[in-house]
Coordinates of C-alpha atoms in Angstrom, one line a residue:
Chain I
M147 CA -0.2 -0.1 -0.1
V148 CA 1.5 3.2 -0.9
V149 CA 1.0 6.0 1.4
K150 CA -0.1 9.1 -0.1
V151 CA 1.6 12.7 1.3
Y152 CA -0.6 15.4 0.6
G153 CA 1.8 18.6 0.6
P154 CA 4.4 20.6 -1.6
I155 CA 7.8 19.4 -1.8
T156 CA 9.4 22.7 -1.0
A157 CA 8.0 22.9 2.4
A158 CA 9.8 21.9 5.7
C159 CA 6.8 19.6 7.2
P160 CA 6.3 17.2 4.0
Q161 CA 10.1 17.1 3.7
R162 CA 10.4 15.9 7.4
V163 CA 8.0 12.9 6.9
L164 CA 9.4 12.0 3.4
A165 CA 12.7 11.7 5.3
C166 CA 11.3 9.3 7.4
L167 CA 9.2 7.0 5.0
L168 CA 12.9 7.1 2.5
E169 CA 14.7 6.1 5.9
V170 CA 12.2 3.3 7.1
G171 CA 11.6 2.2 3.3
V172 CA 8.0 3.0 2.9
D173 CA 6.8 3.9 -0.7
F174 CA 4.8 6.7 -1.0
E175 CA 3.1 8.8 -3.5
L176 CA 3.7 12.5 -3.2
I177 CA 0.3 14.7 -4.1
P178 CA 1.3 18.3 -4.1
V179 CA -0.7 21.1 -2.5
D180 CA -0.6 24.3 -4.2
L181 CA 0.2 26.9 -0.9
E182 CA 0.0 29.8 -3.2
S183 CA -3.4 29.8 -4.6
G184 CA -4.3 28.8 -1.0
E185 CA -5.5 25.3 -1.9
H186 CA -4.5 24.0 1.8
K187 CA -7.4 26.5 3.3
R188 CA -10.1 25.1 1.0
P189 CA -12.9 23.1 2.7
E190 CA -11.5 19.7 0.9
F191 CA -8.5 20.2 2.3
L192 CA -9.3 21.3 5.6
L193 CA -11.1 17.8 6.2
R194 CA -7.6 16.4 6.0
Q195 CA -6.0 18.7 8.2
P196 CA -8.3 21.0 9.9
F197 CA -5.4 23.8 10.9
G198 CA -5.1 23.9 7.2
Q199 CA -1.5 23.3 7.2
V200 CA 0.6 20.6 5.6
P201 CA 1.4 17.7 5.3
A202 CA -1.3 15.2 5.8
I203 CA -0.9 11.4 5.2
E204 CA -3.3 8.8 4.1
D205 CA -2.5 5.5 4.6
G206 CA -5.4 3.2 3.0
D207 CA -8.3 4.2 5.7
F208 CA -5.8 5.5 8.1
K209 CA -5.2 9.4 8.1
L210 CA -2.8 11.5 10.0
F211 CA -1.3 15.0 10.3
E212 CA 1.3 16.7 12.0
S213 CA 4.5 15.9 10.7
R214 CA 6.1 14.5 14.0
A215 CA 3.4 12.5 15.0
I216 CA 3.4 11.0 11.2
I217 CA 7.1 10.1 11.6
R218 CA 6.7 8.6 14.9
Y219 CA 4.0 6.4 13.7
Y220 CA 6.2 4.9 10.6
A221 CA 9.4 4.9 12.8
A222 CA 7.5 2.9 15.3
K223 CA 5.9 0.7 12.6
H224 CA 9.0 -0.4 11.1
A225 CA 11.5 -0.3 13.8
E226 CA 11.9 -4.1 13.5
S227 CA 12.8 -4.1 9.8
G228 CA 14.5 -1.0 9.4
P229 CA 16.9 1.4 11.0
N230 CA 15.7 2.1 14.7
L231 CA 15.2 5.8 14.8
L232 CA 13.4 5.7 18.0
G233 CA 15.8 3.8 20.3
S234 CA 15.8 0.3 21.7
T235 CA 15.0 0.9 25.3
L236 CA 13.1 3.1 27.4
E237 CA 16.0 5.3 28.4
E238 CA 16.9 5.5 24.5
Q239 CA 13.6 6.0 23.8
A240 CA 13.1 9.0 26.4
Q241 CA 16.6 10.6 24.9
V242 CA 14.8 10.5 21.4
D243 CA 11.7 12.0 22.9
Q244 CA 13.8 14.9 24.5
W245 CA 15.7 16.2 21.3
L246 CA 12.6 15.7 19.3
E247 CA 10.9 18.3 21.9
V248 CA 14.1 20.4 21.9
E249 CA 13.8 20.5 18.1
A250 CA 9.9 21.6 18.3
H251 CA 10.2 24.0 20.8
N252 CA 13.3 25.5 21.2
F253 CA 15.0 25.2 17.4
N254 CA 11.9 25.0 15.1
E255 CA 10.1 28.5 16.8
M256 CA 13.3 30.4 15.9
V257 CA 13.4 29.1 12.5
Y258 CA 10.1 29.1 11.8
A259 CA 9.7 32.9 12.8
I260 CA 13.3 33.7 10.4
V261 CA 12.0 31.8 7.4
L262 CA 8.5 33.9 7.6
Q263 CA 10.2 37.0 8.0
L264 CA 13.0 36.4 5.4
L265 CA 11.1 34.2 2.7
I266 CA 7.5 33.9 3.0
L267 CA 6.5 37.6 4.1
P268 CA 8.5 39.2 1.1
R269 CA 6.7 37.1 -1.6
M270 CA 3.3 38.0 -0.3
G271 CA 4.9 41.7 -1.0
Q272 CA 5.1 42.3 3.0
P273 CA 8.2 44.1 4.4
T274 CA 10.4 42.2 6.6
D275 CA 10.7 42.8 10.3
K276 CA 14.6 42.9 10.6
A277 CA 14.9 43.4 14.4
L278 CA 12.7 40.3 15.1
V279 CA 15.0 38.1 12.5
Q280 CA 18.3 39.4 14.6
N281 CA 16.6 38.8 17.9
C282 CA 15.7 35.1 16.6
T283 CA 19.0 34.6 15.1
E284 CA 20.4 35.5 18.5
K285 CA 18.1 33.4 20.0
L286 CA 18.9 30.8 17.6
A287 CA 22.4 31.1 17.9
K288 CA 22.4 30.6 21.9
V289 CA 20.2 27.5 21.5
L290 CA 22.9 25.9 18.8
D291 CA 25.8 26.8 21.1
V292 CA 23.5 24.1 23.8
Y293 CA 23.6 21.6 20.8
D294 CA 27.2 22.2 20.0
R295 CA 28.1 21.1 23.5
R296 CA 25.5 18.4 23.2
L297 CA 27.3 17.0 19.9
S298 CA 31.0 17.2 21.3
T299 CA 29.8 14.2 23.5
S300 CA 27.9 12.1 21.6
P301 CA 27.6 11.9 17.0
F302 CA 24.2 12.2 17.5
L303 CA 21.8 14.1 19.4
A304 CA 20.1 11.2 21.3
G305 CA 23.3 9.2 21.6
E306 CA 25.7 6.9 19.6
W307 CA 23.1 6.3 16.5
F308 CA 20.9 8.5 14.1
S309 CA 17.4 8.9 15.3
L310 CA 14.2 10.7 14.9
A311 CA 15.8 13.4 16.7
D312 CA 18.4 14.0 14.3
L313 CA 16.1 13.8 11.2
S314 CA 13.5 16.3 12.5
H315 CA 16.0 18.9 11.8
L316 CA 17.2 18.2 8.2
P317 CA 14.6 20.6 6.7
G318 CA 14.8 23.5 9.3
I319 CA 19.1 23.0 8.7
R320 CA 18.4 23.3 5.0
Y321 CA 16.7 26.2 5.0
L322 CA 19.0 28.1 7.3
T323 CA 21.8 27.0 5.0
E324 CA 20.5 27.1 1.7
E325 CA 17.9 29.7 1.7
A326 CA 18.1 32.0 4.5
G327 CA 21.7 32.8 4.3
L328 CA 22.5 31.7 7.8
G329 CA 24.5 28.9 7.1
N330 CA 27.4 30.6 9.0
L331 CA 25.3 29.8 12.4
I332 CA 26.2 26.2 11.7
R333 CA 29.7 26.3 10.0
E334 CA 30.5 28.2 12.9
R335 CA 30.3 25.6 15.5
N336 CA 32.4 22.3 14.9
H337 CA 30.4 19.7 16.2
V338 CA 27.4 20.9 14.9
N339 CA 28.9 21.3 11.7
S340 CA 30.2 17.9 11.5
W341 CA 26.4 16.6 12.8
W342 CA 25.1 18.5 9.7
I343 CA 27.1 17.2 7.0
T344 CA 26.8 13.5 8.5
I345 CA 23.2 13.8 8.5
S346 CA 22.6 15.7 5.3
S347 CA 24.6 13.4 3.6
R348 CA 22.5 10.4 4.5
L349 CA 20.6 8.9 1.4
A350 CA 17.1 9.4 2.4
W351 CA 17.8 12.8 2.6
K352 CA 19.7 13.4 -0.7
K353 CA 16.2 11.6 -2.3
V354 CA 14.8 14.2 -0.8
M355 CA 16.9 16.9 -2.3
Q356 CA 16.7 15.3 -5.5
L357 CA 12.8 15.3 -5.4
L358 CA 13.4 18.8 -4.5
N359 CA 15.8 19.8 -7.2
Chain K
M73 CA 12.5 9.7 40.9
K74 CA 13.2 13.6 41.3
L75 CA 11.4 16.6 39.6
H76 CA 13.3 19.8 39.9
G77 CA 10.9 22.7 38.8
S78 CA 8.5 25.1 40.1
P79 CA 4.7 24.3 41.1
I80 CA 3.7 27.3 39.5
S81 CA 5.4 26.6 36.0
T82 CA 3.0 25.3 33.6
A83 CA 5.7 22.5 32.3
T84 CA 6.1 21.7 35.7
M85 CA 2.4 21.0 36.4
R86 CA 2.5 18.7 33.3
V87 CA 4.5 16.5 34.6
L88 CA 3.4 16.5 38.1
A89 CA -0.1 15.9 36.7
V90 CA 1.1 12.6 35.2
L91 CA 3.2 11.7 38.2
H92 CA -0.3 12.0 40.3
E93 CA -2.1 10.0 37.6
K94 CA 0.3 7.1 37.8
D95 CA 0.2 7.2 41.7
V96 CA 4.0 6.8 41.9
D97 CA 6.6 8.0 44.5
F98 CA 9.2 11.0 43.6
E99 CA 10.8 13.9 45.6
F100 CA 9.9 17.6 44.4
V101 CA 12.9 19.6 44.0
P102 CA 11.7 23.5 44.4
I103 CA 13.8 25.6 41.9
N104 CA 13.6 29.4 42.7
M105 CA 13.1 31.5 39.8
A106 CA 13.0 34.6 41.2
T107 CA 16.8 34.3 42.2
G108 CA 17.6 33.0 38.9
E109 CA 18.0 29.4 40.3
H110 CA 17.3 27.8 36.9
K111 CA 20.3 29.8 35.1
S112 CA 22.7 28.2 37.8
P113 CA 25.6 26.2 36.6
A114 CA 23.9 23.4 38.9
F115 CA 20.8 23.3 36.9
L116 CA 22.0 23.9 33.8
S117 CA 23.8 20.5 34.2
L118 CA 20.1 19.3 34.5
N119 CA 18.9 21.3 31.8
P120 CA 21.6 22.8 29.4
F121 CA 18.6 25.2 28.1
G122 CA 17.9 26.6 31.7
Q123 CA 14.2 26.0 31.5
L124 CA 11.9 24.5 34.3
P125 CA 11.6 21.4 34.8
A126 CA 14.2 18.7 34.9
F127 CA 14.0 15.1 35.7
E128 CA 16.1 12.4 37.1
D129 CA 15.4 8.6 37.6
G130 CA 18.5 7.1 38.6
D131 CA 21.4 7.8 36.2
L132 CA 18.7 9.1 33.5
K133 CA 18.4 12.7 32.9
L134 CA 15.7 14.0 31.2
F135 CA 14.2 17.4 30.3
E136 CA 11.3 18.9 28.1
S137 CA 8.3 18.2 29.8
R138 CA 6.3 16.2 26.9
A139 CA 9.2 14.1 26.6
I140 CA 9.3 13.4 30.7
T141 CA 5.7 12.5 30.5
Q142 CA 5.9 10.0 27.8
Y143 CA 9.0 8.1 29.8
I144 CA 6.9 7.9 32.9
L145 CA 4.1 6.8 31.0
Q146 CA 5.9 3.8 29.4
T147 CA 7.9 3.1 32.4
Y148 CA 5.2 3.0 34.7
A149 CA 2.6 1.4 32.1
D150 CA 0.6 -0.8 34.7
K151 CA 0.3 1.5 37.5
G152 CA -2.3 4.3 37.6
S153 CA -4.2 6.0 34.9
Q154 CA -3.4 4.4 31.4
L155 CA -3.0 8.0 29.7
T156 CA -2.1 6.2 26.4
C157 CA -3.0 3.4 24.2
S158 CA -1.1 0.0 22.8
D159 CA -2.7 0.0 19.4
P160 CA -0.4 1.6 17.2
K161 CA -3.0 3.9 14.9
K162 CA -4.8 4.7 18.0
M163 CA -1.5 5.8 19.7
A164 CA -0.8 7.9 16.0
I165 CA -4.2 9.7 16.7
I166 CA -3.1 10.6 20.3
S167 CA 0.3 11.4 18.8
V168 CA -1.7 14.0 16.4
W169 CA -3.4 15.9 19.0
M170 CA -0.3 16.0 21.3
E171 CA 1.8 17.6 18.5
V172 CA -1.4 20.2 18.0
E173 CA -1.4 21.0 21.8
A174 CA 2.4 21.6 21.3
H175 CA 2.3 23.8 18.1
H176 CA -1.3 25.4 18.0
F177 CA -2.5 25.6 21.7
E178 CA 0.6 26.2 23.6
P179 CA 2.1 29.1 21.7
V180 CA -1.4 31.1 21.9
T181 CA -2.3 30.2 25.7
S182 CA 1.2 30.8 26.9
A183 CA 1.1 33.9 25.4
L184 CA -2.1 35.0 27.1
A185 CA -1.3 33.6 30.3
F186 CA 1.9 35.6 30.2
E187 CA -0.1 38.8 29.6
L188 CA -3.1 37.9 32.0
V189 CA -1.6 36.0 34.9
F190 CA 2.2 36.7 34.8
K191 CA 2.7 40.1 34.1
P192 CA 0.5 41.0 36.8
L193 CA 2.3 39.3 39.1
F194 CA 5.3 40.9 38.4
G195 CA 4.0 44.4 37.9
M196 CA 4.5 44.8 34.5
V197 CA 1.7 46.0 32.1
T198 CA -0.4 43.8 30.2
D199 CA -0.2 44.5 26.4
P200 CA -3.8 45.0 24.9
A201 CA -3.1 44.0 21.4
A202 CA -1.0 41.1 22.1
V203 CA -4.2 39.9 24.2
E204 CA -6.5 40.8 21.3
A205 CA -4.2 39.0 18.5
N206 CA -3.9 35.8 20.5
E207 CA -7.5 35.5 21.6
A208 CA -8.1 35.9 17.9
K209 CA -5.9 33.0 17.0
L210 CA -7.0 31.1 19.8
A211 CA -10.6 31.4 18.6
K212 CA -9.8 29.7 15.6
V213 CA -7.8 26.7 17.2
L214 CA -10.8 26.3 19.4
D215 CA -13.0 26.1 16.6
V216 CA -11.3 22.9 15.6
Y217 CA -11.2 21.4 19.0
E218 CA -15.0 22.1 19.3
E219 CA -15.5 20.1 16.0
R220 CA -12.9 17.3 17.0
L221 CA -14.9 16.9 20.5
A222 CA -18.2 17.0 19.0
R223 CA -17.3 13.7 17.3
S224 CA -15.0 12.2 20.3
P225 CA -15.1 12.3 24.0
Y226 CA -11.7 13.0 24.6
L227 CA -9.3 14.7 21.7
G228 CA -7.2 11.4 21.2
G229 CA -10.1 9.3 20.8
D230 CA -12.6 7.2 23.8
S231 CA -10.6 7.9 26.8
F232 CA -8.3 10.5 28.7
T233 CA -4.8 10.4 27.5
L234 CA -1.8 12.8 27.3
A235 CA -3.2 14.5 24.4
D236 CA -5.7 16.0 27.0
L237 CA -3.4 16.1 30.0
H238 CA -0.7 18.3 28.3
H239 CA -3.6 21.0 28.1
I240 CA -4.3 21.2 31.8
P241 CA -1.6 23.6 33.3
T242 CA -2.0 26.4 30.9
L243 CA -6.0 26.0 30.5
S244 CA -6.1 25.9 34.4
Y245 CA -4.8 29.6 34.4
L246 CA -6.6 31.0 31.5
I247 CA -9.9 29.7 32.8
D248 CA -9.3 32.5 35.9
T249 CA -8.9 35.0 33.1
A250 CA -11.4 36.8 30.5
V251 CA -10.1 34.7 28.1
K252 CA -12.5 32.0 29.7
K253 CA -15.4 32.7 27.6
L254 CA -13.4 31.4 24.5
F255 CA -13.8 28.2 26.2
T256 CA -17.1 28.3 28.0
S257 CA -18.9 29.4 24.7
R258 CA -18.2 26.3 22.7
P259 CA -20.2 23.4 24.3
H260 CA -18.3 20.4 23.7
V261 CA -14.7 22.4 24.4
S262 CA -16.2 23.6 27.6
A263 CA -17.8 20.2 28.7
W264 CA -14.1 18.2 28.3
C265 CA -12.5 21.2 29.8
D266 CA -14.9 20.9 33.1
D267 CA -14.3 17.0 32.8
I268 CA -10.2 17.0 32.7
M269 CA -9.7 19.6 35.3
A270 CA -12.1 18.0 37.7
R271 CA -9.5 14.6 37.9
P272 CA -8.4 13.7 41.4
A273 CA -4.7 14.1 40.2
W274 CA -5.0 17.6 39.0
S275 CA -6.5 18.9 42.4
K276 CA -3.0 17.3 44.1
V277 CA -1.0 19.4 41.6
V278 CA -3.2 22.2 42.1
A279 CA -2.8 21.9 45.9
M280 CA 1.1 22.4 45.5
R281 CA 0.9 25.5 44.2
K282 CA -0.6 26.9 47.6

């Protein structure tokens, strides 16, 4: 059964889901959603995702939204057959959950605000709040300092192996380095930089990039 | 198990609620935010982001309330309230609404709690524009919740789970403010709020605030 993923390849949250599906070897069909024409706010799409955001998935009769819930489901479903992205023990799972939460609350908030100001608003003909961007960039720098210290003690966020916690960061860091002109935040921190090079070199992520380009 | 935090911190209360639902023993270590204790080297070794709460279970150290609640749930699966479901698809639906709480409910409600509850406590002035903007956002979020709760008794499905519990601390602050009307004017949301805040485990958390 092929999983239908609704959303544009250009958006971060669909990329997060595709990276996971590719890691665990689940076939999918990407069904584009045209954000510019407001397709995601129309009644048909709101039936899939009541907040009018992407992505949403459909796996036979089973429907889900929220990218981090989707990746948890597929990682758990294929934990035995594929790479273990969630951890084997309760303690390992807790570490993965911890850094997934850090991504969602400490990292994503800043990245989202920066992307909104630098990339999305200008496309809508609206001005960038430069002071806000500066503020968010400074906060993000401090967050990445914590990451750098963490990654000086282990190669991946949750420990010795690649997990959902690392995967969840891929789209956001790609935005920073390739579209927002903030790659220096990554490059200036040795351990964060090595980690980024390692995780973005994974085959699954390279396939997502191929779909994007 | 040790929980380091403050009984007025919503994230700390989120973990306290689960500890009481599970009826497990734990030691509560108060952290004094007023003196900046959460930014001290000792606390930063427990949570490098200097945020509450932090948690220890033997050698395991954790931070992020929603990671801690899930760890407690899985470690004490046989004790107290279940708060989850073993079926993977039902668990996924619960997970969806935990994400909704984190990404849609929490940002606007914590901004409102900051303006309406914490600023006055600290002698700061509430920003009416921020209140108005966040109330408008919250109204839209609660419209989705009303729709969901019209079809399902709890957010994750038929029973009370972490998806509902994670809302309680911030909800409990807002229900004492003018924002209450956004909840009480939506019948299914209103009934759900009354239900989840009436849980005995939650009253034990509230008792700790005094």
